[in-house]
Coordinates of C-alpha atoms in Angstrom, one line a residue:
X168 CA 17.8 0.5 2.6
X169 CA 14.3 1.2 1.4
X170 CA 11.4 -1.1 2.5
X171 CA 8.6 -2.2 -0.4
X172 CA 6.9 -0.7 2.5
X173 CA 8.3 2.6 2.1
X174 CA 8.6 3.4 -1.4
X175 CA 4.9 2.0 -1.5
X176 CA 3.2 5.2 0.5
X177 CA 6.1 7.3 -1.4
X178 CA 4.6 6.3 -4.3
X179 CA 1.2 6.7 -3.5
X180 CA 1.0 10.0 -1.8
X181 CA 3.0 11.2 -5.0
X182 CA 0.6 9.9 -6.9
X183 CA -2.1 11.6 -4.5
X184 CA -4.4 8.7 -3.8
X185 CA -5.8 7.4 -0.6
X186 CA -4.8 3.9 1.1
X187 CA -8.3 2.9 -0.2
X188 CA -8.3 3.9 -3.5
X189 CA -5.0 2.3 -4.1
X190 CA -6.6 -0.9 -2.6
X191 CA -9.5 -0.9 -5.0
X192 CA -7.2 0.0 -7.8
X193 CA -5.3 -3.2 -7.1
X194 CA -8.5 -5.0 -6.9
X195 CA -8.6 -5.7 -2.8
X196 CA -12.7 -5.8 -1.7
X197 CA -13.9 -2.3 -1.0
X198 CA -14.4 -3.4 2.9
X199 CA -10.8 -4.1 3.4
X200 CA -9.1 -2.2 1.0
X201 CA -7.5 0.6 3.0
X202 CA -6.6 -2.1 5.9
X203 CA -4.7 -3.8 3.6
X204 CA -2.6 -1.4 2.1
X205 CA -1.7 0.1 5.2
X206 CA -0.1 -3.3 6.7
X207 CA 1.9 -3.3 3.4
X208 CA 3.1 0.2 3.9
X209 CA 3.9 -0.9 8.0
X210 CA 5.3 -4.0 6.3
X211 CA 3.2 -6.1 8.8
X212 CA 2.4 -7.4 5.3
X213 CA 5.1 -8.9 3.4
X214 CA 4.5 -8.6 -0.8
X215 CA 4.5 -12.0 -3.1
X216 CA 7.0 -12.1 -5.8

């Protein structure tokens, strides 16, 4: 099975955008951004429904 993780950096490297500017576009601070999303993607960090 597919992790939110997983189809999360599928998703954005199809849609050719950094871990940052995904971050910003979602509204995280610029300073943390990339950090964020990455721990997503590792699912370190687990989404809210």
């Amino acid at each position: 099975m597919i992790t939110f993780g997983r189809k999360l950096k599928h998703l954005r490297q199809k849609n050719h955008l950094t871990q940052k500017e995904l971050g910003m576009a979602v509204g995280f601070p610029d300073s943390c951004a990339d950090v964020r999303i990455a721990q997503y993607e590792s699912d370190v960090r687990k989404r809210i429904l």
